[in-house]
PDB file of C-alpha atoms in Angstrom:
ATOM      1  CA  MET A   5      -0.119   0.057  -0.077  1.00  0.00           C
ATOM      2  CA  ASP A   6       1.592   3.237  -1.040  1.00  0.00           C
ATOM      3  CA  ASN A   7       1.680   6.078   1.831  1.00  0.00           C
ATOM      4  CA  ASN A   8      -0.910   8.129   0.562  1.00  0.00           C
ATOM      5  CA  LYS A   9      -3.541   5.223   0.935  1.00  0.00           C
ATOM      6  CA  GLU A  10      -1.856   4.366   4.415  1.00  0.00           C
ATOM      7  CA  GLU A  11      -2.251   7.916   5.325  1.00  0.00           C
ATOM      8  CA  LEU A  12      -6.164   8.120   4.435  1.00  0.00           C
ATOM      9  CA  LEU A  13      -6.914   4.958   6.384  1.00  0.00           C
ATOM     10  CA  GLU A  14      -4.990   6.394   9.566  1.00  0.00           C
ATOM     11  CA  LYS A  15      -6.773   9.631   9.257  1.00  0.00           C
ATOM     12  CA  SER A  16     -10.313   7.829   8.751  1.00  0.00           C
ATOM     13  CA  TYR A  17      -9.370   5.732  11.867  1.00  0.00           C
ATOM     14  CA  SER A  18      -8.124   9.018  14.082  1.00  0.00           C
ATOM     15  CA  LYS A  19     -11.642  10.391  13.158  1.00  0.00           C
ATOM     16  CA  ARG A  20     -13.178   7.359  14.876  1.00  0.00           C
ATOM     17  CA  ILE A  21     -10.984   7.366  17.999  1.00  0.00           C
ATOM     18  CA  SER A  22     -12.601   9.475  20.878  1.00  0.00           C
ATOM     19  CA  ARG A  23     -10.207  12.333  22.265  1.00  0.00           C
ATOM     20  CA  VAL A  24      -9.994  10.193  25.606  1.00  0.00           C
ATOM     21  CA  LYS A  25      -8.829   7.040  23.508  1.00  0.00           C
ATOM     22  CA  MET A  26      -6.398   9.367  21.535  1.00  0.00           C
ATOM     23  CA  GLU A  27      -4.866  10.844  24.946  1.00  0.00           C
ATOM     24  CA  LYS A  28      -4.599   7.098  26.357  1.00  0.00           C
ATOM     25  CA  LEU A  29      -2.958   5.911  23.158  1.00  0.00           C
ATOM     26  CA  ARG A  30      -0.681   9.125  23.220  1.00  0.00           C
ATOM     27  CA  LYS A  31       0.602   8.368  26.499  1.00  0.00           C
ATOM     28  CA  GLY A  32       1.168   4.545  25.850  1.00  0.00           C
ATOM     29  CA  ILE A  33       3.190   5.110  22.949  1.00  0.00           C
ATOM     30  CA  HIS A  34       5.151   7.793  24.845  1.00  0.00           C
ATOM     31  CA  ASN A  35       5.380   5.496  28.404  1.00  0.00           C
ATOM     32  CA  TYR A  36       6.804   2.184  25.914  1.00  0.00           C
ATOM     33  CA  ILE A  37       8.405   3.835  22.769  1.00  0.00           C
ATOM     34  CA  ILE A  38       9.924   7.046  24.431  1.00  0.00           C
ATOM     35  CA  ALA A  39      10.243   6.838  27.904  1.00  0.00           C
ATOM     36  CA  GLY A  40      10.727   3.087  27.963  1.00  0.00           C
ATOM     37  CA  LYS A  41      13.049   3.365  24.968  1.00  0.00           C
ATOM     38  CA  ARG A  42      11.828   0.375  23.343  1.00  0.00           C
ATOM     39  CA  TYR A  43      12.800   1.856  20.091  1.00  0.00           C
ATOM     40  CA  ARG A  44      16.379   0.485  21.113  1.00  0.00           C
ATOM     41  CA  LYS A  45      15.023  -2.811  20.823  1.00  0.00           C
ATOM     42  CA  GLN A  46      15.435  -4.313  17.346  1.00  0.00           C
ATOM     43  CA  GLY A  47      12.311  -6.109  16.127  1.00  0.00           C
ATOM     44  CA  TYR A  48       9.942  -4.049  18.487  1.00  0.00           C
ATOM     45  CA  SER A  49       7.281  -3.463  16.239  1.00  0.00           C
ATOM     46  CA  ALA A  50       3.858  -1.699  16.175  1.00  0.00           C
ATOM     47  CA  LYS A  51       2.383  -4.604  16.328  1.00  0.00           C
ATOM     48  CA  GLN A  52       3.850  -5.560  19.697  1.00  0.00           C
ATOM     49  CA  LEU A  53       3.316  -1.948  20.668  1.00  0.00           C
ATOM     50  CA  ALA A  54      -0.118  -2.278  20.180  1.00  0.00           C
ATOM     51  CA  GLU A  55      -0.316  -5.315  22.002  1.00  0.00           C
ATOM     52  CA  ASP A  56       1.414  -3.915  24.970  1.00  0.00           C
ATOM     53  CA  ILE A  57      -1.065  -1.015  25.178  1.00  0.00           C
ATOM     54  CA  GLY A  58      -3.974  -3.313  24.337  1.00  0.00           C
ATOM     55  CA  THR A  59      -5.237  -1.750  21.370  1.00  0.00           C
ATOM     56  CA  ASN A  60      -4.710  -2.368  17.395  1.00  0.00           C
ATOM     57  CA  THR A  61      -1.975  -1.135  14.932  1.00  0.00           C
ATOM     58  CA  ARG A  62      -4.384   0.826  13.223  1.00  0.00           C
ATOM     59  CA  TYR A  63      -5.166   3.079  16.430  1.00  0.00           C
ATOM     60  CA  ILE A  64      -1.401   3.253  17.098  1.00  0.00           C
ATOM     61  CA  SER A  65      -0.586   4.111  13.154  1.00  0.00           C
ATOM     62  CA  ALA A  66      -3.447   6.978  13.979  1.00  0.00           C
ATOM     63  CA  ALA A  67      -2.467   8.051  16.879  1.00  0.00           C
ATOM     64  CA  ILE A  68       1.333   8.391  16.070  1.00  0.00           C
ATOM     65  CA  ARG A  69       0.424  10.067  12.729  1.00  0.00           C
ATOM     66  CA  LYS A  70      -1.245  12.996  14.814  1.00  0.00           C
ATOM     67  CA  TYR A  71       1.015  13.291  17.449  1.00  0.00           C
ATOM     68  CA  TYR A  72       4.141  12.820  15.690  1.00  0.00           C
ATOM     69  CA  GLN A  73       3.271  13.404  12.292  1.00  0.00           C
ATOM     70  CA  CYS A  74       4.963  10.270  11.061  1.00  0.00           C
ATOM     71  CA  ASN A  75       4.618   6.670  10.736  1.00  0.00           C
ATOM     72  CA  TYR A  76       5.984   4.199  13.466  1.00  0.00           C
ATOM     73  CA  ALA A  77       9.459   3.381  11.654  1.00  0.00           C
ATOM     74  CA  GLU A  78       9.916   6.755  10.862  1.00  0.00           C
ATOM     75  CA  LEU A  79       9.184   7.671  14.891  1.00  0.00           C
ATOM     76  CA  VAL A  80      11.562   4.827  15.645  1.00  0.00           C
ATOM     77  CA  ASN A  81      14.340   5.902  13.517  1.00  0.00           C
ATOM     78  CA  ARG A  82      14.241   9.419  14.383  1.00  0.00           C
ATOM     79  CA  LEU A  83      14.591   8.522  18.105  1.00  0.00           C
ATOM     80  CA  ARG A  84      17.363   6.115  17.670  1.00  0.00           C
ATOM     81  CA  ILE A  85      19.085   8.830  15.428  1.00  0.00           C
ATOM     82  CA  GLU A  86      19.180  11.273  18.113  1.00  0.00           C
ATOM     83  CA  ASP A  87      20.413   8.591  20.711  1.00  0.00           C
ATOM     84  CA  VAL A  88      23.125   8.270  18.119  1.00  0.00           C
ATOM     85  CA  LYS A  89      23.789  11.870  18.027  1.00  0.00           C
ATOM     86  CA  VAL A  90      24.290  12.075  21.677  1.00  0.00           C
ATOM     87  CA  MET A  91      26.807   9.301  21.685  1.00  0.00           C
ATOM     88  CA  PHE A  92      28.738  10.933  18.633  1.00  0.00           C
ATOM     89  CA  ALA A  93      29.071  14.010  20.884  1.00  0.00           C
ATOM     90  CA  ASP A  94      30.324  12.452  23.993  1.00  0.00           C
ATOM     91  CA  LYS A  95      34.408  12.634  23.455  1.00  0.00           C
ATOM     92  CA  GLU A  96      34.862   9.773  25.825  1.00  0.00           C
ATOM     93  CA  CYS A  97      32.772   7.383  23.812  1.00  0.00           C
ATOM     94  CA  THR A  98      35.215   4.881  22.073  1.00  0.00           C
ATOM     95  CA  LEU A  99      32.658   2.634  20.484  1.00  0.00           C
ATOM     96  CA  SER A 100      32.473   2.158  16.765  1.00  0.00           C
ATOM     97  CA  ILE A 101      30.154   4.128  14.600  1.00  0.00           C
ATOM     98  CA  ASP A 102      28.722   0.520  13.938  1.00  0.00           C
ATOM     99  CA  ASP A 103      28.578  -0.309  17.306  1.00  0.00           C
ATOM    100  CA  ILE A 104      26.823   2.617  18.269  1.00  0.00           C
ATOM    101  CA  ALA A 105      24.172   2.000  15.669  1.00  0.00           C
ATOM    102  CA  PHE A 106      23.693  -1.337  16.982  1.00  0.00           C
ATOM    103  CA  LEU A 107      23.248  -0.169  20.439  1.00  0.00           C
ATOM    104  CA  CYS A 108      20.766   2.267  19.565  1.00  0.00           C
ATOM    105  CA  GLY A 109      18.326  -0.364  17.483  1.00  0.00           C
ATOM    106  CA  PHE A 110      19.902  -0.509  14.122  1.00  0.00           C
ATOM    107  CA  GLY A 111      19.845  -3.979  12.979  1.00  0.00           C
ATOM    108  CA  ASN A 112      22.369  -3.455  10.260  1.00  0.00           C
ATOM    109  CA  ARG A 113      24.629  -0.906   9.007  1.00  0.00           C
ATOM    110  CA  GLN A 114      22.594   0.117   5.631  1.00  0.00           C
ATOM    111  CA  SER A 115      19.554   0.904   7.179  1.00  0.00           C
ATOM    112  CA  PHE A 116      21.274   2.986   9.894  1.00  0.00           C
ATOM    113  CA  TYR A 117      23.624   4.962   7.158  1.00  0.00           C
ATOM    114  CA  LEU A 118      20.000   5.508   5.083  1.00  0.00           C
ATOM    115  CA  ALA A 119      18.352   6.648   8.074  1.00  0.00           C
ATOM    116  CA  PHE A 120      21.204   8.963   9.388  1.00  0.00           C
ATOM    117  CA  ASP A 121      21.278  10.675   5.956  1.00  0.00           C
ATOM    118  CA  LYS A 122      17.810  10.954   5.811  1.00  0.00           C
ATOM    119  CA  TYR A 123      17.323  12.683   9.137  1.00  0.00           C
ATOM    120  CA  VAL A 124      20.786  14.691   9.286  1.00  0.00           C
ATOM    121  CA  GLY A 125      21.772  14.992   5.980  1.00  0.00           C
ATOM    122  CA  VAL A 126      25.429  13.963   6.627  1.00  0.00           C
ATOM    123  CA  SER A 127      27.090  10.700   7.184  1.00  0.00           C
ATOM    124  CA  PRO A 128      27.790   9.498  10.347  1.00  0.00           C
ATOM    125  CA  HIS A 129      31.312   9.658   9.940  1.00  0.00           C
ATOM    126  CA  HIS A 130      31.434  13.196   8.825  1.00  0.00           C
ATOM    127  CA  TYR A 131      28.642  14.269  11.471  1.00  0.00           C
ATOM    128  CA  ARG A 132      30.713  12.334  13.899  1.00  0.00           C
ATOM    129  CA  ALA A 133      34.114  14.053  13.358  1.00  0.00           C
ATOM    130  CA  ALA A 134      32.802  17.589  12.873  1.00  0.00           C
ATOM    131  CA  LYS A 135      30.637  17.448  16.347  1.00  0.00           C
ATOM    132  CA  ARG A 136      33.925  16.267  18.179  1.00  0.00           C
ATOM    133  CA  LYS A 137      36.191  18.987  16.394  1.00  0.00           C
ATOM    134  CA  HIS A 138      33.456  21.063  17.406  1.00  0.00           C
ATOM    135  CA  ASN A 139      33.061  20.033  20.824  1.00  0.00           C
ATOM    136  CA  VAL A 140      36.879  20.366  21.310  1.00  0.00           C
ATOM    137  CA  THR A 141      37.196  23.871  19.585  1.00  0.00           C
ATOM    138  CA  GLU A 142      33.946  25.687  19.919  1.00  0.00           C
ATOM    139  CA  GLU A 143      31.791  24.674  23.065  1.00  0.00           C
ATOM    140  CA  GLY A 144      28.297  25.981  23.120  1.00  0.00           C
ATOM    141  CA  SER A 145      28.075  27.314  19.613  1.00  0.00           C
ATOM    142  CA  GLU A 146      24.741  26.225  17.642  1.00  0.00           C
ATOM    143  CA  GLU A 147      26.079  25.149  14.618  1.00  0.00           C
ATOM    144  CA  PHE A 148      25.715  21.397  15.023  1.00  0.00           C
ATOM    145  CA  LYS A 149      22.885  21.243  17.618  1.00  0.00           C
ATOM    146  CA  SER A 150      19.924  20.084  16.547  1.00  0.00           C
ATOM    147  CA  GLU A 151      16.455  20.594  17.620  1.00  0.00           C
ATOM    148  CA  GLU A 152      15.944  17.426  19.871  1.00  0.00           C
ATOM    149  CA  PHE A 153      13.001  15.318  18.383  1.00  0.00           C
ATOM    150  CA  LYS A 154      10.175  16.214  20.345  1.00  0.00           C
ATOM    151  CA  SER A 155       7.814  13.984  21.896  1.00  0.00           C
ATOM    152  CA  GLU A 156       4.575  16.281  22.422  1.00  0.00           C
TER     153      GLU A 156
END
């Protein structure tokens, strides 16, 4: 199914969901995915999240689209990328780029590099090198600070 059809279906579901239910879904998504950092768990799917919250995947998709303006996979990847960026900024971190990607939930190198480039706009290696150089030479400058992914 293409994205336009998926969005239309999610919008029709979101119209059917009461505000109270939608708020419960938002809290559940926040508690499990964001606060609980389940996005770091490889294979943690929208289906598993729906089971954990006690709902179905259509409702999960509609709530994520409403509150985060993206789909489940995009939400998970954005959160993972934000974690990666934090670890890249830590000059004490000696882990390889691939190890950091794995710790943050990416299952393979290719999906990590594609997601990183999509959300950050540069390769992980370039970003890490620039961030570390930046931290050493210009503490506090805004150049490499990105807006954190907002959960609300």
